[in-house]
Amino acid sequence: MNNHGVGLSLIGLLMVAMTILEGAIAADYTVGDNYGWDVPPNNSSDYYPSWANRYEFKVGDTEVFNWTGNHTAAQVTNQADFDSCNRSDAEIKLDGEAGVRVPFTTEGIHYFICTVGTHCEQGQKVAFNVTADVSSVPKPHPTVFALATLISLLWPSFC
Ligand SMILES: *[C@@H]1O[C@H](CO)[C@@H](O)[C@H](O)[C@H]1NC(C)=O
Ligand SMILES: *[C@@H]1O[C@H](CO)[C@@H](O)[C@H](O)[C@H]1NC(C)=O
Ligand SMILES: *[C@@H]1O[C@H](CO)[C@@H](O)[C@H](O)[C@H]1NC(C)=O
Ligand SMILES: *[C@@H]1O[C@H](CO)[C@@H](O)[C@H](O)[C@H]1NC(C)=O
Ligand SMILES: *[C@@H]1O[C@H](CO)[C@@H](O)[C@H](O)[C@H]1NC(C)=O
Ligand SMILES: *[C@@H]1O[C@H](CO)[C@@H](O)[C@H](O)[C@H]1NC(C)=O
Ligand SMILES: [Cu+2]
């Protein structure tokens, strides 16, 4: 194998490694960060949307609803029910008294509300825009691709 061939194999290896690595990265997100899952300050309807806007949720990620007191994390199926805080088909996810972990297994908008009292009307609701896990659409990471190309170009000068 000549130098160029070695360089090309290296690119291939890096691409495979990167695909495996990206597939392995799944994040946990605590809803509301340190504030947790509660009626937002000042009943702010913008509190959870602006929290959610800071992240890109992927299939394989996990949401952690963390709370003290009397709340639920309940999934509703559509935007109309979410907007109107319609609890009638809400699927309550509970895993103990103080919180629940919800892994995202599918793409799409995932809607959650609290079904206690008027908490939902007071802004305790959150929608996640969940997109495909990058590992299901394998493509080289731009940085690694650039690095691999650079290494392959410089390879002869290493010898
Ligand atoms: C709540 O609203 C009051 C009055 O508008 C404001 O002074 C205060 O900073 C707000 N608190 C939060 C946490 O947004
Ligand atoms: C939040 O909503 C509740 C119920 O509607 C109301 O009693 C309370 O005064 C509101 N709090 C603020 C800070 O607007
Ligand atoms: C959940 O909230 C409690 C306080 O209510 C805090 O001590 C704990 O660190 C939080 N857990 C996570 C995962 O954020
Ligand atoms: C609430 O959801 C239920 C079940 O999906 C539906 O039958 C009902 O019409 C909804 N109510 C409103 C006000 O949208
Ligand atoms: C929590 O709130 C619900 C109303 O949504 C009520 O039925 C229930 O008794 C409350 N639980 C506690 C422990 O306060
Ligand atoms: C969800 O995210 C995707 C990818 O970022 C975007 O194309 C789409 O418009 C978003 N959907 C909504 C309803 O925000
Ligand atoms: Cu609540």
mmCIF file of C-alpha atoms and ligand atoms in Angstrom:
data_model
loop_
_atom_site.group_PDB
_atom_site.id
_atom_site.type_symbol
_atom_site.label_atom_id
_atom_site.label_comp_id
_atom_site.label_asym_id
_atom_site.label_seq_id
_atom_site.Cartn_x
_atom_site.Cartn_y
_atom_site.Cartn_z
ATOM 1 C CA MET A 1 0.000 0.000 0.000
ATOM 2 C CA ASN A 2 1.400 3.396 -0.919
ATOM 3 C CA ASN A 3 1.224 6.509 1.248
ATOM 4 C CA HIS A 4 -1.908 7.748 -0.450
ATOM 5 C CA GLY A 5 -3.625 4.428 0.162
ATOM 6 C CA VAL A 6 -2.744 4.569 3.854
ATOM 7 C CA GLY A 7 -4.200 8.073 4.020
ATOM 8 C CA LEU A 8 -7.445 6.955 2.383
ATOM 9 C CA SER A 9 -7.778 4.000 4.784
ATOM 10 C CA LEU A 10 -7.325 6.442 7.630
ATOM 11 C CA ILE A 11 -10.208 8.564 6.333
ATOM 12 C CA GLY A 12 -12.398 5.467 6.182
ATOM 13 C CA LEU A 13 -11.450 4.456 9.723
ATOM 14 C CA LEU A 14 -12.182 7.926 11.076
ATOM 15 C CA MET A 15 -15.564 8.009 9.351
ATOM 16 C CA VAL A 16 -16.542 4.661 10.837
ATOM 17 C CA ALA A 17 -15.327 5.738 14.282
ATOM 18 C CA MET A 18 -17.248 9.002 14.023
ATOM 19 C CA THR A 19 -20.483 7.282 13.005
ATOM 20 C CA ILE A 20 -20.199 4.920 15.978
ATOM 21 C CA LEU A 21 -19.363 7.805 18.321
ATOM 22 C CA GLU A 22 -22.252 10.000 17.179
ATOM 23 C CA GLY A 23 -24.674 7.108 17.581
ATOM 24 C CA ALA A 24 -23.496 6.597 21.148
ATOM 25 C CA ILE A 25 -24.098 10.184 22.205
ATOM 26 C CA ALA A 26 -27.542 10.460 23.787
ATOM 27 C CA ALA A 27 -28.273 13.293 26.150
ATOM 28 C CA ASP A 28 -30.312 13.657 29.314
ATOM 29 C CA TYR A 29 -32.177 16.960 29.663
ATOM 30 C CA THR A 30 -33.689 18.089 32.952
ATOM 31 C CA VAL A 31 -36.804 20.023 31.995
ATOM 32 C CA GLY A 32 -36.457 23.617 33.220
ATOM 33 C CA ASP A 33 -32.873 22.884 34.350
ATOM 34 C CA ASN A 34 -32.474 23.783 38.028
ATOM 35 C CA TYR A 35 -35.982 25.240 38.250
ATOM 36 C CA GLY A 36 -37.359 21.810 37.415
ATOM 37 C CA TRP A 37 -40.965 21.016 36.537
ATOM 38 C CA ASP A 38 -43.338 23.423 38.266
ATOM 39 C CA VAL A 39 -45.696 26.317 37.615
ATOM 40 C CA PRO A 40 -43.364 28.837 35.924
ATOM 41 C CA PRO A 41 -42.397 32.087 37.640
ATOM 42 C CA ASN A 42 -45.182 34.674 37.136
ATOM 43 C CA ASN A 43 -47.269 32.018 35.337
ATOM 44 C CA SER A 44 -45.095 32.814 32.346
ATOM 45 C CA SER A 45 -46.364 31.048 29.227
ATOM 46 C CA ASP A 46 -42.967 31.637 27.667
ATOM 47 C CA TYR A 47 -40.901 29.923 30.374
ATOM 48 C CA TYR A 48 -40.836 26.327 29.088
ATOM 49 C CA PRO A 49 -40.917 27.245 25.373
ATOM 50 C CA SER A 50 -37.814 29.384 25.786
ATOM 51 C CA TRP A 51 -36.143 26.615 27.790
ATOM 52 C CA ALA A 52 -36.962 24.067 25.066
ATOM 53 C CA ASN A 53 -35.747 26.424 22.311
ATOM 54 C CA ARG A 54 -32.227 26.257 23.680
ATOM 55 C CA TYR A 55 -31.835 22.583 22.765
ATOM 56 C CA GLU A 56 -32.098 20.250 19.809
ATOM 57 C CA PHE A 57 -33.779 17.079 20.956
ATOM 58 C CA LYS A 58 -32.914 13.841 19.202
ATOM 59 C CA VAL A 59 -34.387 10.365 19.159
ATOM 60 C CA GLY A 60 -32.485 8.517 21.898
ATOM 61 C CA ASP A 61 -32.330 11.527 24.222
ATOM 62 C CA THR A 62 -34.082 11.378 27.578
ATOM 63 C CA GLU A 63 -36.134 14.079 29.299
ATOM 64 C CA VAL A 64 -36.018 14.175 33.073
ATOM 65 C CA PHE A 65 -39.040 15.792 34.716
ATOM 66 C CA ASN A 66 -37.885 16.686 38.207
ATOM 67 C CA TRP A 67 -40.230 18.124 40.797
ATOM 68 C CA THR A 68 -41.255 18.496 44.396
ATOM 69 C CA GLY A 69 -44.895 18.834 45.402
ATOM 70 C CA ASN A 70 -47.981 17.717 43.519
ATOM 71 C CA HIS A 71 -47.441 17.564 39.750
ATOM 72 C CA THR A 72 -47.673 15.161 36.861
ATOM 73 C CA ALA A 73 -45.893 14.853 33.549
ATOM 74 C CA ALA A 74 -48.623 13.832 31.137
ATOM 75 C CA GLN A 75 -48.291 13.382 27.396
ATOM 76 C CA VAL A 76 -51.044 14.653 25.103
ATOM 77 C CA THR A 77 -51.177 13.604 21.485
ATOM 78 C CA ASN A 78 -51.778 16.800 19.550
ATOM 79 C CA GLN A 79 -51.265 20.538 19.518
ATOM 80 C CA ALA A 80 -54.959 21.365 20.012
ATOM 81 C CA ASP A 81 -55.051 19.417 23.295
ATOM 82 C CA PHE A 82 -51.742 20.970 24.284
ATOM 83 C CA ASP A 83 -52.893 24.529 23.530
ATOM 84 C CA SER A 84 -56.193 24.098 25.379
ATOM 85 C CA CYS A 85 -54.724 22.009 28.237
ATOM 86 C CA ASN A 86 -57.164 19.225 27.382
ATOM 87 C CA ARG A 87 -56.443 16.479 29.907
ATOM 88 C CA SER A 88 -59.000 13.938 28.745
ATOM 89 C CA ASP A 89 -56.616 11.773 26.743
ATOM 90 C CA ALA A 90 -53.473 12.659 28.672
ATOM 91 C CA GLU A 91 -51.147 9.754 29.372
ATOM 92 C CA ILE A 92 -49.638 10.330 32.782
ATOM 93 C CA LYS A 93 -46.049 9.155 33.082
ATOM 94 C CA LEU A 94 -45.128 8.489 36.653
ATOM 95 C CA ASP A 95 -42.125 6.807 38.110
ATOM 96 C CA GLY A 96 -42.154 7.708 41.767
ATOM 97 C CA GLU A 97 -43.273 10.833 43.541
ATOM 98 C CA ALA A 98 -40.614 13.290 42.522
ATOM 99 C CA GLY A 99 -40.032 12.840 38.856
ATOM 100 C CA VAL A 100 -39.962 10.706 35.791
ATOM 101 C CA ARG A 101 -37.600 9.953 32.926
ATOM 102 C CA VAL A 102 -39.095 9.952 29.442
ATOM 103 C CA PRO A 103 -36.908 8.596 26.626
ATOM 104 C CA PHE A 104 -37.718 9.827 23.127
ATOM 105 C CA THR A 105 -38.174 6.865 20.831
ATOM 106 C CA THR A 106 -39.854 8.597 17.883
ATOM 107 C CA GLU A 107 -39.464 11.755 15.821
ATOM 108 C CA GLY A 108 -42.038 14.538 15.946
ATOM 109 C CA ILE A 109 -43.458 17.034 18.383
ATOM 110 C CA HIS A 110 -43.941 15.537 21.845
ATOM 111 C CA TYR A 111 -46.372 17.446 24.089
ATOM 112 C CA PHE A 112 -46.368 17.330 27.886
ATOM 113 C CA ILE A 113 -48.581 19.075 30.409
ATOM 114 C CA CYS A 114 -49.137 18.965 34.150
ATOM 115 C CA THR A 115 -52.657 17.732 34.922
ATOM 116 C CA VAL A 116 -52.829 19.038 38.512
ATOM 117 C CA GLY A 117 -55.136 21.988 39.249
ATOM 118 C CA THR A 118 -54.706 24.845 36.794
ATOM 119 C CA HIS A 119 -50.954 24.317 36.453
ATOM 120 C CA CYS A 120 -51.159 23.758 32.700
ATOM 121 C CA GLU A 121 -53.181 26.948 32.206
ATOM 122 C CA GLN A 122 -50.533 28.710 34.317
ATOM 123 C CA GLY A 123 -47.830 27.674 31.888
ATOM 124 C CA GLN A 124 -46.655 24.276 33.138
ATOM 125 C CA LYS A 125 -46.453 22.642 29.745
ATOM 126 C CA VAL A 126 -43.673 21.902 27.301
ATOM 127 C CA ALA A 127 -43.376 20.740 23.696
ATOM 128 C CA PHE A 128 -40.296 18.961 22.378
ATOM 129 C CA ASN A 129 -39.429 18.997 18.700
ATOM 130 C CA VAL A 130 -37.646 15.649 18.420
ATOM 131 C CA THR A 131 -35.627 15.034 15.264
ATOM 132 C CA ALA A 132 -33.883 11.945 13.933
ATOM 133 C CA ASP A 133 -30.806 10.646 15.660
ATOM 134 C CA VAL A 134 -27.829 11.607 13.473
ATOM 135 C CA SER A 135 -26.576 8.007 13.593
ATOM 136 C CA SER A 136 -29.606 6.871 11.587
ATOM 137 C CA VAL A 137 -28.463 9.130 8.743
ATOM 138 C CA PRO A 138 -24.754 8.318 8.699
ATOM 139 C CA LYS A 139 -22.658 11.173 7.398
ATOM 140 C CA PRO A 140 -19.185 12.277 8.364
ATOM 141 C CA HIS A 141 -18.842 15.027 10.891
ATOM 142 C CA PRO A 142 -17.523 18.100 9.005
ATOM 143 C CA THR A 143 -14.670 18.712 11.454
ATOM 144 C CA VAL A 144 -13.487 15.116 11.359
ATOM 145 C CA PHE A 145 -13.855 15.039 7.592
ATOM 146 C CA ALA A 146 -11.659 18.133 7.285
ATOM 147 C CA LEU A 147 -9.155 16.661 9.726
ATOM 148 C CA ALA A 148 -9.059 13.339 7.881
ATOM 149 C CA THR A 149 -8.548 15.101 4.543
ATOM 150 C CA LEU A 150 -5.758 17.202 6.004
ATOM 151 C CA ILE A 151 -4.030 14.125 7.461
ATOM 152 C CA SER A 152 -4.265 12.282 4.143
ATOM 153 C CA LEU A 153 -2.778 15.269 2.301
ATOM 154 C CA LEU A 154 0.050 15.636 4.799
ATOM 155 C CA TRP A 155 0.629 11.878 5.137
ATOM 156 C CA PRO A 156 3.645 11.630 2.744
ATOM 157 C CA SER A 157 5.486 14.311 4.698
ATOM 158 C CA PHE A 158 5.213 12.231 7.889
ATOM 159 C CA CYS A 159 7.469 9.550 6.338
HETATM 160 C C1 LIG B 1 -42.579 38.735 37.699
HETATM 161 O O1 LIG B 1 -43.273 39.929 37.313
HETATM 162 C C2 LIG B 1 -42.879 41.067 38.042
HETATM 163 C C3 LIG B 1 -43.797 42.210 37.644
HETATM 164 O O2 LIG B 1 -43.987 42.252 36.261
HETATM 165 C C4 LIG B 1 -41.418 41.368 37.744
HETATM 166 O O3 LIG B 1 -40.975 42.467 38.475
HETATM 167 C C5 LIG B 1 -40.583 40.149 38.140
HETATM 168 O O4 LIG B 1 -39.236 40.365 37.763
HETATM 169 C C6 LIG B 1 -41.089 38.906 37.450
HETATM 170 N N1 LIG B 1 -40.356 37.753 37.960
HETATM 171 C C7 LIG B 1 -39.832 36.837 37.135
HETATM 172 C C8 LIG B 1 -39.107 35.695 37.815
HETATM 173 O O5 LIG B 1 -39.919 36.889 35.919
HETATM 174 C C1 LIG B 2 -50.972 32.657 38.488
HETATM 175 O O1 LIG B 2 -52.240 32.073 38.190
HETATM 176 C C2 LIG B 2 -53.036 31.816 39.349
HETATM 177 C C3 LIG B 2 -54.260 31.057 38.899
HETATM 178 O O2 LIG B 2 -54.822 31.627 37.752
HETATM 179 C C4 LIG B 2 -53.357 33.147 40.019
HETATM 180 O O3 LIG B 2 -54.104 32.883 41.201
HETATM 181 C C5 LIG B 2 -52.058 33.838 40.415
HETATM 182 O O4 LIG B 2 -52.326 35.097 40.929
HETATM 183 C C6 LIG B 2 -51.149 33.979 39.182
HETATM 184 N N1 LIG B 2 -49.856 34.481 39.617
HETATM 185 C C7 LIG B 2 -49.247 35.490 39.000
HETATM 186 C C8 LIG B 2 -47.925 35.883 39.560
HETATM 187 O O5 LIG B 2 -49.721 36.044 38.010
HETATM 188 C C1 LIG B 3 -34.093 17.667 41.170
HETATM 189 O O1 LIG B 3 -34.453 18.691 42.065
HETATM 190 C C2 LIG B 3 -33.812 18.609 43.334
HETATM 191 C C3 LIG B 3 -34.356 19.737 44.188
HETATM 192 O O2 LIG B 3 -35.736 19.810 44.125
HETATM 193 C C4 LIG B 3 -32.321 18.733 43.150
HETATM 194 O O3 LIG B 3 -31.680 18.556 44.384
HETATM 195 C C5 LIG B 3 -31.832 17.674 42.163
HETATM 196 O O4 LIG B 3 -30.472 17.884 41.889
HETATM 197 C C6 LIG B 3 -32.614 17.758 40.870
HETATM 198 N N1 LIG B 3 -32.217 16.677 39.976
HETATM 199 C C7 LIG B 3 -31.882 16.897 38.709
HETATM 200 C C8 LIG B 3 -31.563 15.682 37.904
HETATM 201 O O5 LIG B 3 -31.836 18.019 38.228
HETATM 202 C C1 LIG B 4 -60.471 16.826 24.579
HETATM 203 O O1 LIG B 4 -59.961 15.585 24.144
HETATM 204 C C2 LIG B 4 -60.976 14.604 24.000
HETATM 205 C C3 LIG B 4 -60.283 13.274 23.692
HETATM 206 O O2 LIG B 4 -59.330 13.411 22.656
HETATM 207 C C4 LIG B 4 -61.953 15.027 22.911
HETATM 208 O O3 LIG B 4 -62.973 14.060 22.775
HETATM 209 C C5 LIG B 4 -62.546 16.364 23.314
HETATM 210 O O4 LIG B 4 -63.372 16.846 22.260
HETATM 211 C C6 LIG B 4 -61.471 17.386 23.584
HETATM 212 N N1 LIG B 4 -62.067 18.613 24.119
HETATM 213 C C7 LIG B 4 -61.832 19.806 23.606
HETATM 214 C C8 LIG B 4 -62.468 20.949 24.269
HETATM 215 O O5 LIG B 4 -61.097 19.951 22.625
HETATM 216 C C1 LIG B 5 -52.741 16.398 43.758
HETATM 217 O O1 LIG B 5 -53.661 17.154 42.971
HETATM 218 C C2 LIG B 5 -54.817 16.401 42.571
HETATM 219 C C3 LIG B 5 -55.683 17.318 41.704
HETATM 220 O O2 LIG B 5 -55.142 17.472 40.449
HETATM 221 C C4 LIG B 5 -55.565 15.903 43.785
HETATM 222 O O3 LIG B 5 -56.658 15.094 43.357
HETATM 223 C C5 LIG B 5 -54.644 15.113 44.690
HETATM 224 O O4 LIG B 5 -55.334 14.780 45.883
HETATM 225 C C6 LIG B 5 -53.391 15.923 45.018
HETATM 226 N N1 LIG B 5 -52.481 15.084 45.776
HETATM 227 C C7 LIG B 5 -51.841 15.542 46.864
HETATM 228 C C8 LIG B 5 -50.925 14.552 47.510
HETATM 229 O O5 LIG B 5 -51.987 16.671 47.280
HETATM 230 C C1 LIG B 6 -38.742 20.817 14.182
HETATM 231 O O1 LIG B 6 -37.351 20.834 13.917
HETATM 232 C C2 LIG B 6 -37.053 20.662 12.540
HETATM 233 C C3 LIG B 6 -35.557 20.539 12.395
HETATM 234 O O2 LIG B 6 -34.887 21.545 13.107
HETATM 235 C C4 LIG B 6 -37.641 21.841 11.757
HETATM 236 O O3 LIG B 6 -37.385 21.662 10.398
HETATM 237 C C5 LIG B 6 -39.144 21.903 11.991
HETATM 238 O O4 LIG B 6 -39.680 23.039 11.367
HETATM 239 C C6 LIG B 6 -39.452 21.957 13.475
HETATM 240 N N1 LIG B 6 -40.893 21.884 13.674
HETATM 241 C C7 LIG B 6 -41.549 22.737 14.440
HETATM 242 C C8 LIG B 6 -43.022 22.538 14.523
HETATM 243 O O5 LIG B 6 -40.981 23.638 15.054
HETATM 244 CU CU CU B 7 -48.138 20.908 38.256
#
